[in-house]
Amino acid sequence: MSADRLVKRFGELTAVDDVSFAIRPGETYGLLGPNGAGKTTIINMVAGLIPADSGSVDVAGIRMDPAGIAVKRHLGLVPQELAIYPDLTARENLNFFGRLQGLGRKELSSRVNAVLELLGLAERAGEQTKKYSGGMKRRLNIGIGLLHRPGLLILDEPTVGVDPQSRNSILEAVGDLSAGGTAVLYTTHYMEEAERLCDRIAILDQGQIQAEGTRDELITLTGGVDRISLVGAGRSAAAAEALRSLDGVHRVTDSGGTELILTVTDGAALLAGIVSTAVRSGMTLASVSVTRPDLESVFLHLTGKALRD
Amino acid sequence: MRALWTMVGNDFRQRLRDKSVLIFSLIVPLALMGVLSLAFGRLGTGSVDLQPATVVASVEDSGPLGAALLDSLGSIEAMKVTVREVPADAVSSETRTTGAALGIVIPAGFSSALATGQPSTLQLIEGSGSVLETSVLISIVTGIVDQFTAASVTEAAAKLGGVPPDAAAGIGRIAVVGEPILHITEGTVPAGQLSLRAGLVAGQTGLFLLFTVGFGVLGLLAEKEQGTLGRIRSTAVPQWTIVAAKAAVGFSLGVAASAVLLASGTLLFGVNFGSPSVVGLLVLGAAAAATSLTFIVAKVVRTAEQANVAQSIVAMVLGIAGGAFFPIQASGFMAVLMDLNPVGAFIRGLGISAGGGGIAEIAMPLITMWGFAVVCVLVSRFLPDRGARS
C-alpha cells in the first residue's frame, strides 16, 4: 500500500499534515508516536473510514475510497477498541465479519476454525465473548481482522490494556503474518513493540512524520548520543540552565521539575561532571541513569519531548 | 443484498439474546396497559353493570297509576329493583338508613289529579347508596310520570275535541302504551373514537413503537462507540446497506411489537380494532413514521446515551400529544400540528377501523404517517452529522 501526501483537518486542527509512506508485502511498518499524534486518523484514512482532505491511499493498486468495495477486500482492520459483539460467541463474531468480507460458506467455515485454533480460542468458541478475559477479547479482535487473509493488515494499538502474556502472543502472531507475506501497518506508542516488530518505523508527532527508516537508521539520527536522566528535587530549572552550558550536552529537557533528561555525547565520560553541576546548582538528586540510544531517544531528539508526554 | 441480510440477522440475534426488546417493547407496555386499565376502573369497559337497588315507597294513592308506577320500577330489565312499601312519614328515614337508592312518596289523589290535569307532587328522596343507580331510577320515574302526563293531556284534548269519554280514555292509553312514531337507533360511526380501554391499548402501542424502533438506527451510535461500526465500514460492503439494515431492523421490530401489543390488548382487555388488514396497514405506516424519526435523532446527537434520552423525549412528547394516555383537544394551529402527529394519526386510524372503517376511511391517517416518514427522511439527509467526528 502507499499513502501519498495525506492531509486531514478537523476544524482549525490539522490532525494529519502531508504524510506519505509505503509498505511492501511481508513488511511491518510502524507508526510510532504519542497519543494525539495522528496515528488513528491516518489508520482511518487508510482503512477508508474517513476521506482525506487531500492526498491519496492505494491498496493493491486500487485507490482507496470510503465507498469503495473492491479495495476493502484487500485490507483487514484491527481497531484500538474491542470491536466485537459481547452478546455473540467468538464463532458468531467471526462468521458475521467473514460473511461481510465476502467469504463463501465453505471457506468461511474452514477459516473460522483455523483462526480460532491460531488464537487459542477453539475450546471456548461457543461462549459469549462478554465472558472472555481482556486478553481473549484482544486476540479475537485481531482474529477478525485477519480472517479473510487480507493483503494489508492494519493494527491500531492492538496491545493496549493487555497482560504481558497475551501481548507476547499477539506480537508473535503479527510476526508470523508478516513472515507469511502480509503487509502490516502497526501503530503503537510502545517503543519496545515498534523495535521488536517493525521493519521500518515512522516517528509521528503533531500529524507529521518527523523521521522514517529502520531502527538503526533512526538511531543514527541522534548522532549516537546517550540519554541521561536526573531525578530529584530542588532547583531543577537552575540546574538545567547550568547543564546546558557544559560541553557535550546537546539538549536538556525539564520534565515537570522532578526530572531532567539530557542528550549527551558519551554519557559515561560526562556523568561525573553532570552530577556535580546539578548538585552545585541546588538540585538534590534521588537517582541517575544513563541509557544508550533507542527509539525513545530518537523521539526525544526529534521532538524535544518524551514519547509518553 | 447478502451483506444486508447478514447485518439484519446479526442484529436480530443480538436483540433477542439481550432481552432488551422483549422488556421495553412488550413487557413494559403490557404492564402499563394493565395498570392504567385498573386505574381507570370499570369506566374503561365501555358498558356499565348496574347494581341491584332498593326503592322505599309509600303509596297513598288509591287509583291505578301509583301502583302502576311501582310495578314499572320492579320490572326494569337492566337493573334488579326491590320495592319496599312503608308509611309515608318513614320513607325519608328508611331511605337514608337502609342504603336504599331512592325513596318515593306517591300522594293521595295522584291518579285522579293526572286524569283531570290537576297539579300533584311526587316526592323523591335520594338515597345514600350508589349515585349511578339512584340517577338511573330517578330518570326512569321521571320518564314514567311524563308518559302518564302525556296520556292525561291527550285524553283531555280528545274530550275537548268532542270525542266521547270512552274513546278519549282509549286514546289516552294509546299515548302511554302505543308504538312511538319516532325511532332512535344507536349505531357506530367510523369517526376515530375509541373506548377508553381501547384508546389505552392503541395509545401505549403507538408510544412504545417509538421506543422500539430505537433499537434499529440508533443502534448505529452504540456500534460506533464499541468500534464495530468502524470495523463493518472497513469491510467490503456498500455503505448504504449499513444504515438500511439498521432501519430494516427497527422497522421490523416496530411492526412485530405493535402487532403483538394490539393482539394482546384485544385478548387481555376485550377490545376490538376491526379488520386485521386495515390494522396491519396502520401498523406499517406508524412503524415507518417512527423509524424515520430515528434518522433525525441519529444525526443530531453524538452518543448512544444522548440518543436514548432524545428518543425518549420525542416519544413522550409525541405520545402524550397524540393521546397515548388520554385524548388531547386543541384548536387552531395547535390542532393542525397535532393532526400531523403520527401517534395521533395511528390512534385515529385504529378508531376508524374499530368503528368498521375500511382502507378508504383510513386514507388520511395513512397519508399523515407516510408523509411524516418521507419528510423525516428528507430532513435527515440535509442535517449535519454531529456525531461524525466523535
XYZ file of C-alpha atoms in Angstrom:
699
model
C 0.000 0.000 0.000
C 1.036 3.558 -0.390
C -0.142 6.795 1.153
C 0.671 9.958 -0.718
C 0.653 13.382 0.929
C -2.301 12.719 3.212
C -3.883 15.724 4.905
C -6.799 15.702 7.333
C -8.181 18.689 9.203
C -10.843 18.862 11.888
C -11.859 22.497 12.010
C -8.783 24.530 12.954
C -6.798 21.437 13.896
C -4.631 19.782 11.271
C -4.591 16.206 12.557
C -2.533 14.789 9.677
C -0.238 17.038 7.723
C 1.320 15.889 4.440
C 2.021 12.283 5.408
C 3.427 9.842 2.850
C 4.672 6.298 3.280
C 4.572 2.909 1.571
C 4.510 -0.696 2.773
C 5.698 -3.701 0.797
C 4.226 -7.199 1.049
C 5.673 -9.006 4.054
C 6.814 -5.777 5.633
C 5.700 -4.465 9.018
C 5.557 -0.704 9.091
C 5.205 1.068 12.409
C 3.684 4.428 13.181
C 5.244 5.447 16.473
C 4.033 8.488 18.309
C 2.340 9.708 21.467
C -1.427 9.868 21.907
C -2.851 12.583 19.678
C -0.001 12.394 17.175
C -2.393 11.484 14.351
C -1.866 7.711 14.184
C -5.529 6.720 14.359
C -6.539 9.416 11.871
C -4.015 8.005 9.397
C -5.348 4.496 10.042
C -8.905 5.700 9.450
C -7.948 7.201 6.111
C -6.001 4.128 5.043
C -8.964 1.901 6.015
C -11.397 4.116 4.153
C -13.347 5.100 7.255
C -12.877 8.815 6.673
C -11.954 10.672 3.495
C -8.686 12.558 3.279
C -8.928 16.302 2.707
C -6.146 15.841 0.205
C -3.733 13.111 -0.800
C -4.492 9.521 -1.623
C -4.148 5.920 -0.475
C -3.667 2.945 -2.785
C -4.013 -0.642 -1.640
C -3.101 -3.458 -4.018
C -3.044 -0.878 -6.789
C -6.618 0.262 -6.143
C -7.401 3.790 -4.975
C -8.967 3.811 -1.522
C -12.365 5.435 -1.236
C -14.751 5.281 1.755
C -17.418 3.909 -0.610
C -15.036 1.523 -2.319
C -15.756 -2.182 -2.083
C -13.106 -3.934 -4.160
C -10.252 -2.166 -2.413
C -11.564 -3.088 1.029
C -11.370 -6.791 0.267
C -7.601 -6.389 0.495
C -7.466 -4.967 3.985
C -8.187 -6.159 7.474
C -8.680 -3.683 10.271
C -7.969 -4.282 13.939
C -9.234 -1.175 15.691
C -7.975 0.041 19.022
C -11.368 -0.594 20.633
C -12.543 -4.163 21.176
C -14.719 -4.166 18.084
C -16.588 -7.359 18.853
C -20.174 -8.112 19.865
C -20.334 -9.113 23.530
C -23.628 -10.997 23.199
C -22.317 -13.168 20.384
C -19.898 -16.056 20.644
C -16.423 -15.901 19.159
C -17.562 -18.152 16.320
C -20.612 -15.966 15.620
C -18.442 -12.845 15.614
C -16.037 -14.427 13.143
C -18.865 -15.755 10.965
C -20.509 -12.344 10.828
C -17.444 -10.371 9.783
C -16.307 -13.167 7.464
C -19.609 -13.007 5.577
C -19.298 -9.241 5.277
C -15.869 -9.774 3.734
C -17.474 -11.989 1.156
C -16.208 -15.395 2.257
C -18.287 -18.297 0.957
C -19.850 -20.826 3.301
C -17.183 -23.489 2.935
C -14.210 -21.166 3.042
C -15.721 -19.267 5.926
C -16.137 -22.392 7.987
C -12.571 -23.531 7.461
C -11.102 -20.070 8.049
C -13.111 -19.585 11.252
C -11.822 -22.890 12.588
C -8.272 -22.049 11.569
C -8.350 -18.615 13.195
C -9.887 -19.983 16.389
C -7.037 -22.510 16.566
C -4.443 -19.857 15.804
C -5.779 -17.619 18.588
C -6.154 -20.444 21.092
C -9.905 -19.825 21.358
C -11.210 -23.034 19.787
C -12.259 -24.596 23.084
C -14.338 -21.600 24.097
C -15.584 -20.635 20.641
C -19.210 -21.228 21.658
C -19.160 -18.859 24.640
C -20.471 -15.333 24.532
C -17.474 -13.026 24.358
C -18.649 -10.956 27.293
C -17.446 -13.873 29.416
C -13.932 -13.688 27.931
C -10.887 -12.210 29.643
C -9.409 -8.998 28.264
C -6.616 -10.911 26.561
C -9.017 -13.330 24.864
C -11.098 -10.440 23.577
C -7.968 -8.785 22.206
C -6.985 -11.972 20.411
C -10.431 -12.308 18.906
C -10.295 -8.650 17.894
C -7.147 -9.424 15.925
C -8.525 -12.689 14.562
C -11.465 -10.933 12.909
C -9.035 -8.658 11.086
C -7.025 -11.499 9.562
C -9.933 -13.896 8.934
C -10.114 -13.274 5.182
C -6.333 -13.298 4.679
C -6.006 -9.611 3.788
C -3.027 -8.339 1.861
C -2.789 -5.420 4.259
C -3.445 -5.826 7.964
C -3.938 -2.608 9.916
C -3.461 -2.836 13.660
C -4.225 0.229 15.750
C -2.592 -0.114 19.172
C -3.660 -3.756 19.453
C -1.936 -4.392 22.795
C -3.374 -1.528 24.845
C -4.513 -2.871 28.194
C -3.273 -6.392 27.536
C -1.419 -8.544 30.049
C 2.225 -9.381 29.193
C 1.451 -12.978 28.235
C -1.308 -12.049 25.787
C 0.800 -9.208 24.458
C 3.598 -11.629 23.675
C 1.293 -13.998 21.821
C -0.214 -11.093 19.861
C 3.210 -9.862 18.824
C 4.194 -13.386 17.798
C 1.031 -13.740 15.691
C 1.713 -10.450 13.946
C 5.286 -11.516 13.290
C 4.064 -14.784 11.744
C 1.628 -12.942 9.465
C 4.318 -10.643 8.247
C 6.602 -13.595 7.598
C 3.752 -15.100 5.586
C 3.709 -12.146 3.195
C 1.090 -9.903 4.751
C 1.849 -6.205 4.772
C 1.255 -4.858 8.275
C 0.596 -1.295 9.319
C 1.114 -1.153 13.054
C 0.553 1.849 15.309
C 1.790 1.977 18.849
C 3.136 4.283 21.459
C 5.127 1.427 22.981
C 8.702 1.824 21.817
C 9.594 -1.801 22.611
C 6.846 -3.132 20.339
C 7.931 -0.961 17.464
C 11.544 -2.044 17.896
C 10.626 -5.717 18.089
C 8.090 -5.931 15.273
C 8.631 -3.267 12.695
C 10.894 -3.451 9.694
C 10.540 0.272 9.228
C 9.201 2.909 11.561
C 7.804 6.391 11.103
C 8.181 8.740 14.043
C 4.982 10.740 14.155
C 4.304 13.936 16.070
C 1.644 16.609 15.656
C 0.355 14.997 12.499
C 3.703 14.945 10.710
C 6.262 12.242 10.087
C 9.399 13.510 11.791
C 11.614 10.696 10.545
C 11.302 7.327 8.881
C 13.555 4.328 8.486
C 14.734 1.130 10.100
C 15.519 1.178 13.792
C 19.234 1.551 13.137
C 18.705 4.305 10.603
C 16.591 6.237 13.058
C 19.063 5.872 15.872
C 21.836 7.304 13.767
C 19.738 10.472 13.571
C 20.514 11.097 17.215
C 24.186 11.301 16.380
C 24.887 8.398 18.697
C 24.098 10.445 21.742
C 23.266 8.927 25.113
C 20.373 9.812 27.325
C 20.928 10.741 30.975
C 18.060 11.073 33.414
C 18.460 13.034 36.641
C 15.609 12.592 39.096
C 15.392 14.691 42.245
C 14.088 17.809 43.894
C 15.237 21.404 44.326
C 16.252 23.971 41.760
C 15.835 21.939 38.622
C 15.418 25.000 36.402
C 18.733 26.450 37.564
C 20.369 23.055 37.174
C 19.014 22.725 33.650
C 20.422 26.118 32.759
C 23.840 25.229 34.144
C 23.892 21.823 32.423
C 23.127 23.323 29.011
C 26.459 25.188 29.130
C 28.522 22.006 29.507
C 30.489 20.691 26.537
C 28.951 17.538 25.051
C 25.432 18.271 26.337
C 23.125 18.720 23.351
C 19.762 19.130 24.991
C 18.264 19.395 28.490
C 14.563 18.815 28.977
C 12.876 19.637 32.290
C 10.017 17.181 32.845
C 7.881 18.881 35.419
C 10.592 19.963 37.853
C 11.432 16.488 39.142
C 13.327 15.021 36.217
C 15.923 16.431 33.858
C 16.555 14.487 30.652
C 19.834 15.195 28.879
C 21.016 14.052 25.481
C 24.823 13.954 25.512
C 27.781 12.606 23.597
C 29.479 9.797 25.559
C 27.375 9.867 28.663
C 29.691 7.678 30.719
C 32.542 10.150 30.360
C 30.435 13.200 31.178
C 28.391 11.705 34.012
C 30.556 12.902 36.910
C 30.622 16.493 35.674
C 26.902 16.498 35.037
C 26.059 15.229 38.502
C 28.324 17.718 40.241
C 26.924 20.603 38.168
C 23.368 19.648 39.008
C 24.155 19.407 42.750
C 26.058 22.703 42.763
C 23.032 24.355 41.112
C 20.831 23.352 44.031
C 19.311 20.107 42.850
C 19.079 17.214 45.307
C 19.417 14.033 43.278
C 17.475 10.878 44.059
C 18.578 8.800 41.085
C 20.724 8.992 37.970
C 20.511 6.744 34.917
C 22.314 6.526 31.594
C 20.677 4.822 28.588
C 22.082 4.059 25.189
C 20.126 5.405 22.197
C 16.795 3.815 21.372
C 13.602 4.958 19.673
C 12.639 6.910 22.765
C 15.910 8.790 22.394
C 15.166 9.336 18.735
C 11.761 10.749 19.569
C 13.247 12.969 22.252
C 15.944 14.097 19.891
C 13.480 14.909 17.137
C 10.662 16.481 19.131
C 12.217 17.604 22.392
C 9.721 15.622 24.443
C 9.276 12.132 25.780
C 7.154 9.610 23.865
C 4.671 9.257 26.691
C 4.253 13.013 27.388
C -28.079 -7.923 -0.533
C -26.222 -10.738 1.217
C -24.457 -8.191 3.399
C -27.775 -6.517 4.203
C -29.384 -9.747 5.365
C -26.253 -10.717 7.267
C -26.395 -7.488 9.228
C -30.154 -7.732 9.802
C -29.795 -11.313 11.039
C -26.912 -10.345 13.290
C -28.923 -7.538 14.858
C -31.963 -9.732 15.446
C -29.802 -12.366 17.091
C -28.337 -9.806 19.480
C -31.656 -8.177 20.296
C -33.242 -11.500 21.099
C -30.272 -12.524 23.170
C -30.026 -9.413 25.328
C -33.815 -9.401 26.008
C -33.950 -5.612 25.818
C -36.532 -5.588 23.044
C -38.707 -8.072 24.885
C -38.645 -5.958 28.027
C -39.067 -2.477 26.566
C -41.313 -3.294 23.644
C -43.681 -5.864 25.084
C -43.486 -6.398 28.839
C -43.354 -2.743 29.897
C -46.210 -1.524 27.641
C -48.396 -4.507 28.521
C -47.813 -3.879 32.217
C -48.568 -0.196 31.728
C -51.756 -1.006 29.863
C -52.841 -3.230 32.729
C -52.045 -0.633 35.385
C -53.789 2.167 33.515
C -56.764 -0.034 32.821
C -57.059 -0.850 36.528
C -56.594 2.798 37.436
C -59.454 3.872 35.217
C -61.577 1.002 36.533
C -64.864 -0.038 35.029
C -65.207 3.224 33.121
C -62.920 1.784 30.618
C -65.059 -1.199 29.725
C -67.475 0.746 27.522
C -70.519 -0.803 29.313
C -71.694 -0.493 32.924
C -73.233 -3.217 35.099
C -75.908 -1.666 37.308
C -76.039 -2.975 40.835
C -79.300 -4.219 42.479
C -81.161 -1.384 44.200
C -83.937 -0.931 46.736
C -86.721 1.633 46.467
C -88.555 2.619 49.657
C -92.045 3.731 48.699
C -95.276 4.930 50.204
C -98.422 4.739 48.095
C -101.290 6.797 49.463
C -102.915 6.956 46.057
C -105.965 4.736 45.720
C -106.004 4.973 41.938
C -104.229 2.681 39.436
C -101.319 4.952 38.470
C -99.452 4.885 41.791
C -99.392 1.108 41.803
C -98.519 1.069 38.100
C -95.528 3.299 38.785
C -94.135 0.911 41.404
C -94.832 -2.088 39.186
C -92.835 -0.435 36.412
C -89.842 0.016 38.731
C -89.944 -3.639 39.689
C -89.829 -4.790 36.089
C -86.726 -2.932 34.834
C -84.598 -5.394 32.809
C -81.222 -3.752 33.205
C -81.368 -3.480 36.986
C -82.909 -5.567 39.725
C -85.102 -3.262 41.815
C -86.759 -4.254 45.080
C -89.686 -2.068 46.120
C -90.392 -1.942 49.840
C -93.560 -0.138 50.939
C -93.510 1.804 54.216
C -95.676 4.517 55.751
C -95.231 7.989 54.252
C -93.545 9.500 57.304
C -90.972 6.681 57.372
C -89.849 6.959 53.756
C -87.187 9.604 54.335
C -85.532 7.941 57.338
C -85.772 4.448 55.848
C -84.181 5.644 52.619
C -81.254 7.211 54.427
C -80.608 4.462 56.967
C -81.085 1.304 54.934
C -78.884 2.179 51.946
C -81.865 2.321 49.606
C -81.228 4.007 46.282
C -84.439 6.018 46.228
C -87.446 6.923 48.295
C -90.812 7.742 46.702
C -93.903 9.221 48.262
C -96.946 8.922 45.969
C -99.561 11.267 47.387
C -103.262 10.580 47.702
C -105.198 11.598 44.616
C -102.178 11.120 42.352
C -104.142 9.115 39.741
C -107.153 11.382 39.700
C -105.005 14.517 39.545
C -103.239 13.190 36.460
C -106.555 12.131 34.905
C -108.066 15.586 35.344
C -104.955 17.575 34.567
C -104.666 18.873 38.115
C -101.285 19.507 39.718
C -99.859 16.850 42.008
C -96.470 16.458 43.724
C -94.482 13.245 43.646
C -91.735 13.348 46.303
C -88.401 11.665 45.518
C -85.701 11.191 48.186
C -82.179 10.359 47.029
C -80.575 7.513 48.905
C -77.069 7.313 50.322
C -76.076 4.368 48.101
C -74.656 4.385 44.597
C -75.097 7.687 42.788
C -75.277 5.848 39.474
C -78.201 3.575 40.392
C -80.061 6.463 42.076
C -79.686 8.620 38.986
C -80.962 5.829 36.764
C -84.025 5.285 38.982
C -84.853 8.998 39.056
C -84.631 9.085 35.251
C -86.961 6.108 34.971
C -89.520 7.556 37.397
C -89.414 10.878 35.555
C -89.962 9.070 32.262
C -92.947 7.119 33.588
C -94.559 10.231 35.031
C -94.012 12.012 31.706
C -95.835 9.140 29.968
C -98.724 9.371 32.438
C -98.871 13.127 31.864
C -98.848 12.628 28.081
C -101.798 10.234 28.357
C -103.685 12.658 30.572
C -103.093 15.592 28.236
C -104.069 13.514 25.195
C -107.280 12.310 26.810
C -108.200 15.857 27.896
C -107.521 17.138 24.365
C -109.708 14.383 22.880
C -112.582 15.302 25.165
C -112.241 18.965 24.258
C -112.378 17.928 20.603
C -115.746 16.260 21.163
C -114.569 12.695 21.381
C -116.801 10.536 23.574
C -115.304 9.886 27.066
C -114.712 6.150 26.496
C -112.959 6.784 23.210
C -110.950 9.622 24.737
C -109.743 7.331 27.521
C -108.686 4.789 24.858
C -106.710 7.458 23.032
C -105.032 8.344 26.316
C -103.997 4.711 26.872
C -102.591 4.529 23.337
C -100.473 7.598 24.164
C -98.937 5.582 27.003
C -98.531 2.094 25.597
C -98.651 2.690 21.840
C -95.668 2.362 19.494
C -93.753 5.623 19.201
C -93.809 7.406 15.862
C -90.126 8.343 16.056
C -87.439 5.691 16.466
C -83.901 6.390 17.601
C -81.369 3.822 16.525
C -77.911 3.670 18.151
C -75.191 2.926 15.666
C -71.396 3.173 15.331
C -69.817 5.715 13.065
C -66.172 5.260 11.968
C -65.176 8.660 13.336
C -61.937 7.804 15.112
C -63.356 7.423 18.589
C -62.145 4.521 20.715
C -63.428 3.394 24.066
C -61.214 4.422 26.961
C -59.672 0.965 27.242
C -59.148 0.546 23.503
C -57.647 4.029 23.457
C -55.170 2.983 26.121
C -54.125 -0.097 24.179
C -53.778 1.885 20.954
C -52.004 4.769 22.676
C -49.485 2.615 24.517
C -48.801 0.686 21.327
C -48.116 3.927 19.463
C -45.980 5.289 22.277
C -43.804 2.216 22.729
C -43.441 1.824 18.994
C -41.342 4.987 19.160
C -39.087 3.328 21.738
C -38.909 0.012 19.910
C -37.696 1.395 16.599
C -34.831 2.990 18.531
C -33.194 -0.434 18.605
C -32.582 -0.011 14.879
C -30.957 3.129 13.538
C -29.959 4.434 16.949
C -28.001 1.202 17.375
C -25.514 2.716 14.932
C -24.374 5.067 17.675
C -23.816 2.211 20.111
C -21.867 0.342 17.431
C -19.826 3.446 16.746
C -18.882 3.634 20.403
C -17.921 -0.021 20.685
C -15.938 0.128 17.436
C -17.922 -2.447 15.493
C -19.354 0.198 13.160
C -15.862 1.210 12.051
C -14.979 -2.411 11.527
C -18.109 -3.005 9.434
C -17.389 0.115 7.390
C -13.896 -1.164 6.674
C -15.309 -4.335 5.132
C -16.321 -4.850 1.529
C -19.968 -3.839 1.890
C -21.844 -0.962 0.238
C -22.122 1.803 2.826
C -25.845 2.282 2.261
C -26.542 -1.280 3.374
C -25.317 -0.481 6.900
C -27.996 2.165 7.515
C -30.575 0.203 5.530
C -30.004 -2.861 7.704
C -30.482 -0.858 10.879
C -33.632 0.773 9.507
C -34.980 -2.622 8.477
C -34.334 -3.978 11.961
C -36.026 -1.022 13.662
C -38.985 -1.149 11.295
C -39.419 -4.922 11.653
C -39.156 -4.820 15.427
C -41.673 -1.969 15.493
C -44.152 -3.832 13.322
C -43.770 -7.075 15.284
C -44.021 -5.419 18.702
C -47.051 -3.338 17.673
C -48.825 -6.360 16.250
C -48.206 -8.342 19.417
C -49.339 -5.452 21.628
C -52.557 -4.902 19.691
C -53.288 -8.625 19.626
C -52.535 -8.903 23.351
C -54.699 -5.882 24.031
C -57.528 -7.482 22.114
C -57.256 -10.696 24.089
C -56.475 -9.327 27.534
C -58.646 -6.214 27.601
C -61.502 -7.291 25.365
C -61.123 -4.535 22.813
C -61.562 -4.853 19.079
C -59.791 -2.788 16.438
C -61.641 -4.116 13.416
C -60.251 -5.605 10.228
C -56.761 -7.111 10.670
C -55.708 -5.964 7.209
C -56.707 -2.373 7.951
C -54.951 -2.526 11.320
C -51.916 -4.023 9.566
C -51.706 -1.075 7.171
C -51.897 1.323 10.098
C -49.116 -0.538 11.924
C -46.893 -0.400 8.833
C -47.487 3.330 8.490
C -46.822 4.003 12.162
C -43.631 1.900 12.114
C -42.401 3.763 9.021
C -43.056 7.141 10.660
C -41.379 6.111 13.906
C -38.356 4.627 12.124
C -37.875 7.733 10.017
C -37.755 9.832 13.150
C -34.723 7.901 14.381
C -32.780 9.070 11.308
C -33.087 12.630 12.565
C -32.258 11.737 16.158
C -29.192 9.801 14.978
C -27.976 12.895 13.131
C -28.384 15.441 15.923
C -26.817 13.536 18.822
C -23.237 12.488 19.439
C -23.530 9.439 21.663
C -25.794 6.456 22.228
C -26.699 7.832 25.648
C -27.781 11.146 24.143
C -29.731 9.228 21.523
C -31.656 7.292 24.163
C -32.517 10.463 26.049
C -33.533 12.316 22.881
C -35.607 9.409 21.620
C -37.359 9.117 24.992
C -38.217 12.811 24.992
C -39.506 12.658 21.424
C -41.523 9.529 22.189
C -43.137 11.012 25.292
C -43.958 14.322 23.611
C -45.439 12.702 20.519
C -47.119 10.004 22.600
C -48.814 12.349 25.052
C -49.737 14.879 22.348
C -51.068 12.032 20.242
C -53.335 10.817 23.030
C -51.383 7.804 24.276
C -52.646 8.338 27.827
C -55.784 10.435 27.361
C -57.389 12.281 24.464
C -55.993 15.768 23.875
C -58.137 18.515 22.352
C -56.714 21.607 20.680
C -57.801 24.278 18.256
C -56.209 26.426 15.583
C -52.547 25.948 14.747
C -52.009 23.501 17.606
C -54.804 21.335 16.241
C -53.087 21.260 12.838
C -49.806 20.296 14.472
C -51.478 17.558 16.468
C -53.143 16.220 13.360
C -49.670 15.719 11.884
C -48.555 13.681 14.889
C -48.077 10.076 13.716
C -49.128 8.662 17.095
C -52.343 10.640 16.930
C -52.888 9.522 13.339
C -52.298 5.910 14.356
C -54.842 6.128 17.182
C -57.361 7.901 14.938
C -56.879 5.234 12.307
C -57.471 2.469 14.834
C -60.605 4.272 15.981
C -61.902 4.366 12.427
C -61.002 0.714 11.954
C -62.683 -0.224 15.224
C -65.823 1.529 14.034
C -65.880 -0.622 10.919
C -63.937 1.700 8.636
C -62.049 0.219 5.705
C -58.928 1.167 3.786
C -60.639 4.147 2.131
C -61.642 5.568 5.524
C -58.116 5.326 6.950
C -56.539 7.070 3.958
C -55.959 10.301 5.854
C -54.176 8.722 8.849
C -52.078 6.649 6.436
C -51.148 9.709 4.375
C -50.236 11.540 7.582
C -47.932 8.759 8.784
C -46.220 8.075 5.458
C -45.930 11.794 4.781
C -44.297 12.202 8.172
C -41.866 9.406 7.268
C -40.893 10.965 3.946
C -40.369 14.404 5.482
C -38.227 12.999 8.299
C -36.004 11.054 5.908
C -35.571 14.111 3.687
C -34.794 16.366 6.639
C -32.250 13.872 7.976
C -30.456 13.886 4.618
C -29.732 17.596 4.965
C -28.857 17.678 8.652
C -25.158 17.754 9.528
C -23.992 14.634 11.337
C -22.985 15.899 14.787
C -21.560 12.552 15.777
C -19.369 12.129 12.696
C -16.156 13.156 14.429
C -16.733 11.574 17.769
